[in-house]
PDB file of C-alpha atoms in Angstrom:
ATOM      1  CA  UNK P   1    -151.012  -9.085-137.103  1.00  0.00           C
ATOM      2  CA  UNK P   2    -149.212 -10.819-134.439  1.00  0.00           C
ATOM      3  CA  UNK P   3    -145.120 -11.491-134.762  1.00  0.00           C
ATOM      4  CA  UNK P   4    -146.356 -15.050-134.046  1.00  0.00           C
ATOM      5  CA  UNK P   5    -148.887 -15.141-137.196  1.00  0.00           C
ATOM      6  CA  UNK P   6    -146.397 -13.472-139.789  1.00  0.00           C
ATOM      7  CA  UNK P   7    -143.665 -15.806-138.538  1.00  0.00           C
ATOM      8  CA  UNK P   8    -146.461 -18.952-139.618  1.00  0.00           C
ATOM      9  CA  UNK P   9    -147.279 -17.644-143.157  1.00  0.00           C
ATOM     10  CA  UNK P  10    -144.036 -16.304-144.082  1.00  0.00           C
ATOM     11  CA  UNK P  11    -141.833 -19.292-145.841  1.00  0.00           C
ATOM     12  CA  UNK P  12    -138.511 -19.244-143.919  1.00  0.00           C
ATOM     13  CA  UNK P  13    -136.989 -22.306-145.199  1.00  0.00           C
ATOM     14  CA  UNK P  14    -133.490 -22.322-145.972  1.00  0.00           C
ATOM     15  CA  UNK P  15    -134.462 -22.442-149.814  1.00  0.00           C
ATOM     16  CA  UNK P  16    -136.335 -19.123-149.447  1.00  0.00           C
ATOM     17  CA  UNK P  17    -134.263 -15.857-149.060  1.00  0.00           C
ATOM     18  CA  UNK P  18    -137.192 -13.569-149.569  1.00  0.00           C
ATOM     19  CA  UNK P  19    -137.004  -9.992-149.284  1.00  0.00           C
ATOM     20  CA  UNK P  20    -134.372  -7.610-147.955  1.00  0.00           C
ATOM     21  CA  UNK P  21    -135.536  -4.460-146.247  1.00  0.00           C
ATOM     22  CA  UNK P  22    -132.896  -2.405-145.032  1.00  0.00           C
ATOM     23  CA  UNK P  23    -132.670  -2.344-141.019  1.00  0.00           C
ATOM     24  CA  UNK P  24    -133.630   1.557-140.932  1.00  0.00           C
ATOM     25  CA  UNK P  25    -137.101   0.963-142.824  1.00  0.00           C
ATOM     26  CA  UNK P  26    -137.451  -2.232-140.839  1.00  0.00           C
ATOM     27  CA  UNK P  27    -137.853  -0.327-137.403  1.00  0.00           C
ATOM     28  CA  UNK P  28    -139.740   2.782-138.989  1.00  0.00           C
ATOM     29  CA  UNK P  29    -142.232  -0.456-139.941  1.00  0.00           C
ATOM     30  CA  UNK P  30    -142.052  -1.753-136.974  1.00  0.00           C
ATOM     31  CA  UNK P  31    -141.265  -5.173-138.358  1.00  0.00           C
ATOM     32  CA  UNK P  32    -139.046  -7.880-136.604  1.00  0.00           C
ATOM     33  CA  UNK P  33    -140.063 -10.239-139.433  1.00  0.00           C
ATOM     34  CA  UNK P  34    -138.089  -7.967-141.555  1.00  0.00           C
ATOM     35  CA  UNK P  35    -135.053  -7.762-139.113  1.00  0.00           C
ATOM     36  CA  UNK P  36    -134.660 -11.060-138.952  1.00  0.00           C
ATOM     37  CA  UNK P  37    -134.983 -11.509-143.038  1.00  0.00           C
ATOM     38  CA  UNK P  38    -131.670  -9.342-142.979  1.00  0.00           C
ATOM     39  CA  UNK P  39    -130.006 -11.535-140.243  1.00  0.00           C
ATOM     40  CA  UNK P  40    -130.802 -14.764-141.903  1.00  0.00           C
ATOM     41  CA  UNK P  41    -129.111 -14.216-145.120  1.00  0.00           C
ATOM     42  CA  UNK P  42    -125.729 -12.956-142.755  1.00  0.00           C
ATOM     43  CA  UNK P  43    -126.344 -16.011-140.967  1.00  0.00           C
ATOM     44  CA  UNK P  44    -126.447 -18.574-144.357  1.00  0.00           C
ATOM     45  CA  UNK P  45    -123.198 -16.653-145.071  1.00  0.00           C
ATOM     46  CA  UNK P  46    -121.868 -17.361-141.319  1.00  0.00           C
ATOM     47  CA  UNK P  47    -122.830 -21.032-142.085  1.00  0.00           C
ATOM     48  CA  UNK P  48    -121.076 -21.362-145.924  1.00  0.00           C
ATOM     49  CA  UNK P  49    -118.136 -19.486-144.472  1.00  0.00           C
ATOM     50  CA  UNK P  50    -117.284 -21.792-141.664  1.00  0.00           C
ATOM     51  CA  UNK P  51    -118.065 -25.155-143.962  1.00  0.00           C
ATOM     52  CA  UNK P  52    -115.777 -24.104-146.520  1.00  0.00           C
ATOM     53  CA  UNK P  53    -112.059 -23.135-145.786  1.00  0.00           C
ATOM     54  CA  UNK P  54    -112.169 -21.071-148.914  1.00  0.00           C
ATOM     55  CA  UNK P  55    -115.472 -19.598-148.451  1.00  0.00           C
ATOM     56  CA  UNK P  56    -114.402 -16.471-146.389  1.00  0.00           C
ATOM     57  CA  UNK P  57    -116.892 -13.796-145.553  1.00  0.00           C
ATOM     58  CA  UNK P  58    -117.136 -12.005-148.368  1.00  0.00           C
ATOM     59  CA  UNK P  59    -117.428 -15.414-151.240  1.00  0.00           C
ATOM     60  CA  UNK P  60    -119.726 -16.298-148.619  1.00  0.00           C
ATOM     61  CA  UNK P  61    -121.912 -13.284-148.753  1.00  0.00           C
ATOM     62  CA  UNK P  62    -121.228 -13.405-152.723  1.00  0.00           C
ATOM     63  CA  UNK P  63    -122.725 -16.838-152.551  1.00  0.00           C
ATOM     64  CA  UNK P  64    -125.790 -15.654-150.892  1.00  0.00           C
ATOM     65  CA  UNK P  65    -126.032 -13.416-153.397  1.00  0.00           C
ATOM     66  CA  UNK P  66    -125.930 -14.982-156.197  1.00  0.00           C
ATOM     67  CA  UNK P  67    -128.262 -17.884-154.941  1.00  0.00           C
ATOM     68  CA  UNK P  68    -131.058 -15.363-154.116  1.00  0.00           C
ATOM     69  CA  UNK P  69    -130.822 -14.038-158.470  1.00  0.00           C
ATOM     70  CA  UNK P  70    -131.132 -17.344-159.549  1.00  0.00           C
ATOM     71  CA  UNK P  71    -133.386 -18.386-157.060  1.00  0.00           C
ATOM     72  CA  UNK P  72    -131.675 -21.109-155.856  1.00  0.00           C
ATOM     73  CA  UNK P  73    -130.175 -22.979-152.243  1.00  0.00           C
ATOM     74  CA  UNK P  74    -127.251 -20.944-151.305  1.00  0.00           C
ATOM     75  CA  UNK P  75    -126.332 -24.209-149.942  1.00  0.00           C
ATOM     76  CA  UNK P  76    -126.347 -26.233-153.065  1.00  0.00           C
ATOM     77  CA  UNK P  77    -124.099 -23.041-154.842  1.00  0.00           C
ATOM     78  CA  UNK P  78    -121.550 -23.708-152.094  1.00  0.00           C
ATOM     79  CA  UNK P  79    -121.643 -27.807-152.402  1.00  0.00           C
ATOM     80  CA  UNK P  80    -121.551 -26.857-156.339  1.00  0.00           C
ATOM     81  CA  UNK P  81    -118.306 -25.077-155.769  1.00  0.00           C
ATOM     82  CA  UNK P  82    -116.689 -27.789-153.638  1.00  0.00           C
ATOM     83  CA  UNK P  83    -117.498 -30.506-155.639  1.00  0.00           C
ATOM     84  CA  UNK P  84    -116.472 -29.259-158.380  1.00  0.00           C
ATOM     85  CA  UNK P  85    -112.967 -26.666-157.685  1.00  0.00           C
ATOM     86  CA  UNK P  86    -112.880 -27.107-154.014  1.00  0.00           C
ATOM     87  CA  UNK P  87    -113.108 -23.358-154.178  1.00  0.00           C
ATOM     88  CA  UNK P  88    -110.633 -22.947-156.249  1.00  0.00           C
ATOM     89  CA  UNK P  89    -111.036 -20.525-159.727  1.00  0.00           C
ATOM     90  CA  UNK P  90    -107.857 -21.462-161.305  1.00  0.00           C
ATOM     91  CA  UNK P  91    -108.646 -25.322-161.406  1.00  0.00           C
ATOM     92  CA  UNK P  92    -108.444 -27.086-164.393  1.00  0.00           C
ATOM     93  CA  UNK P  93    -109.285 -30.389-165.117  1.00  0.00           C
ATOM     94  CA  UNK P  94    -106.552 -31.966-167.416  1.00  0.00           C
ATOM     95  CA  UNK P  95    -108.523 -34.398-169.909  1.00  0.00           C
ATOM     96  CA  UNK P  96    -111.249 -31.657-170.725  1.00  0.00           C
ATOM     97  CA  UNK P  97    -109.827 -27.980-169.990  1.00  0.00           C
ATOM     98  CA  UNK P  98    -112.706 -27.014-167.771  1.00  0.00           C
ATOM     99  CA  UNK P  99    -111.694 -24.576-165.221  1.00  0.00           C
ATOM    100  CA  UNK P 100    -112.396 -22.780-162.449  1.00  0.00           C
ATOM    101  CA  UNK P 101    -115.478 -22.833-159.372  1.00  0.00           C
ATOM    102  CA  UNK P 102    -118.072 -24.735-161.739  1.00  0.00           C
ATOM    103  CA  UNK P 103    -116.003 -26.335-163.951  1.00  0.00           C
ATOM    104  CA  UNK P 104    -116.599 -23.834-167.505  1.00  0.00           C
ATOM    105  CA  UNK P 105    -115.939 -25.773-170.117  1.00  0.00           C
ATOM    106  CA  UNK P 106    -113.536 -23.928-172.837  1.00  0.00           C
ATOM    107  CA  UNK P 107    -117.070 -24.085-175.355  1.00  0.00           C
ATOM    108  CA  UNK P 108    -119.400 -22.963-172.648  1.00  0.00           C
ATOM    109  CA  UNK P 109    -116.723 -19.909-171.564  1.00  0.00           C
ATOM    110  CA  UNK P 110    -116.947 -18.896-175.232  1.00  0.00           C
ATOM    111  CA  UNK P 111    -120.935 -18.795-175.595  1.00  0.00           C
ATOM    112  CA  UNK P 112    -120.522 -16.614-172.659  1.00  0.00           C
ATOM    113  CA  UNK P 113    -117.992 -14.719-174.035  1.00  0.00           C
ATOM    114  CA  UNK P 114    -115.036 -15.338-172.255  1.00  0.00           C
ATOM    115  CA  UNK P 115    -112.414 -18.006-172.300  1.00  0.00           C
ATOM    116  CA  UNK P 116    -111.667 -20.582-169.581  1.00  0.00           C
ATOM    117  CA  UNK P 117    -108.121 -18.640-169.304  1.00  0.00           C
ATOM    118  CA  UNK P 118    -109.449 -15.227-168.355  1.00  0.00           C
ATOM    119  CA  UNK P 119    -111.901 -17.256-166.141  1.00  0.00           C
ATOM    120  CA  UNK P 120    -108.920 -18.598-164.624  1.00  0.00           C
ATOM    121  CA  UNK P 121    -107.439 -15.293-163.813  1.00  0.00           C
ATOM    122  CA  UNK P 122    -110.174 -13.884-161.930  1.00  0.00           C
ATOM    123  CA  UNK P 123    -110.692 -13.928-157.983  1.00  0.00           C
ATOM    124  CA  UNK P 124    -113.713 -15.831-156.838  1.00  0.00           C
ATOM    125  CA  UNK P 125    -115.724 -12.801-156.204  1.00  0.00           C
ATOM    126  CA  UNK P 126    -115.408 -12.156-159.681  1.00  0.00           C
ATOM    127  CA  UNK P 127    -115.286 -15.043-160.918  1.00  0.00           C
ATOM    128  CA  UNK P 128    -119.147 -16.079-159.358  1.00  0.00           C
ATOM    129  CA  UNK P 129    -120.356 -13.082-161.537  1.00  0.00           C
ATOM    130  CA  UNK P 130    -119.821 -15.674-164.741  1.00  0.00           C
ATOM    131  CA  UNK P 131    -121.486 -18.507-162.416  1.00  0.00           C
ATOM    132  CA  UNK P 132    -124.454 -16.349-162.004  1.00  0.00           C
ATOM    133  CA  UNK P 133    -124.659 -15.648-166.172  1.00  0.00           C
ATOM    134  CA  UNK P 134    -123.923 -19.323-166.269  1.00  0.00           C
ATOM    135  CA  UNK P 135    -127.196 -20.053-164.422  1.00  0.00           C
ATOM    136  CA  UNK P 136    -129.207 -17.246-165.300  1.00  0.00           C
ATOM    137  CA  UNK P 137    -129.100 -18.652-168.650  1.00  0.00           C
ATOM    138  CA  UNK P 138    -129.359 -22.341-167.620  1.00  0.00           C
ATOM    139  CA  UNK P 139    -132.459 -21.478-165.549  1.00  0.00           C
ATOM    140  CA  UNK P 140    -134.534 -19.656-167.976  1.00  0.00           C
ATOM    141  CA  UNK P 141    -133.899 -22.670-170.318  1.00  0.00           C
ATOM    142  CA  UNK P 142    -131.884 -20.808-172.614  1.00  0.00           C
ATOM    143  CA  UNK P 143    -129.202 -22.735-174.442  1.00  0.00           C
ATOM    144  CA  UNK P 144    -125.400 -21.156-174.620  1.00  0.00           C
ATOM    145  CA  UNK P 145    -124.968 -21.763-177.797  1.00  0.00           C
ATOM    146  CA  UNK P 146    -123.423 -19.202-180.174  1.00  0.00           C
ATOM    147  CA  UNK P 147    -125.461 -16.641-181.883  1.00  0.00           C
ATOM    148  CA  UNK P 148    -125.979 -17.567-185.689  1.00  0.00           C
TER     149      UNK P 148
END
């Protein structure tokens, strides 16, 4: 198949991070399609990194990541984030005790199984793994509340 055809049928929207291949099977396949699957997420990480002063490379990249197991716009993650903490993991709203990136409430870090003060304490890196539970659970409809 021509590059030209398997650039028309293959969705490369910015809501669509698709596969990764890694670069070494990509050139055993022949497949620049799959090269430029790789760059693309590096590239919405570029893009998050330099929007966000607190987005460096690697929340960036962590971003990406996460989007991509919840299947959703690494963009919208990153707005999320900046709406909510402005990036930052130890905020804490005063009138309702949510803290950090998304805003946990001190009831919804508990159904998780943490507490908005150990949330707190974590770097964002780490701190996005608890996002990414967060909408894992959201997204499959599930409900945090406690087990009975």
């Amino acid at each position: 198949m021509p590059l030209g055809m398997a650039s028309r049928i293959v969705p490369m929207g910015d809501t669509h991070l698709g596969w990764v291949v890694p670069a070494a099977s990509a050139l055993v396949l022949g497949s620049a399609w799959a090269l430029r699957r790789i760059g693309r997420a590096q590239r919405v990480a570029e893009r998050i990194s330099t929007a966000y002063p607190w987005a460096n490379p690697s929340v960036a990249g962590k971003i990406v990541e996460v989007a991509k197991e919840v299947k959703a716009d690494p963009y919208a993650l990153a707005n999320l984030i900046e709406f909510e903490s402005g990036g930052n993991p130890r905020a804490v709203n005063p009138v309702t005790g949510a803290t950090g990136l998304i805003q946990f409430l001190p009831l919804t870090a508990a159904r998780l199984g943490t507490s908005t003060a150990a949330l707190a304490g974590l770097p964002i890196t780490e701190q996005l793994d608890w996002v990414e539970q967060y909408l894992q659970a959201v997204g499959k409809g599930k409900s945090l509340r406690a087990p009975h």
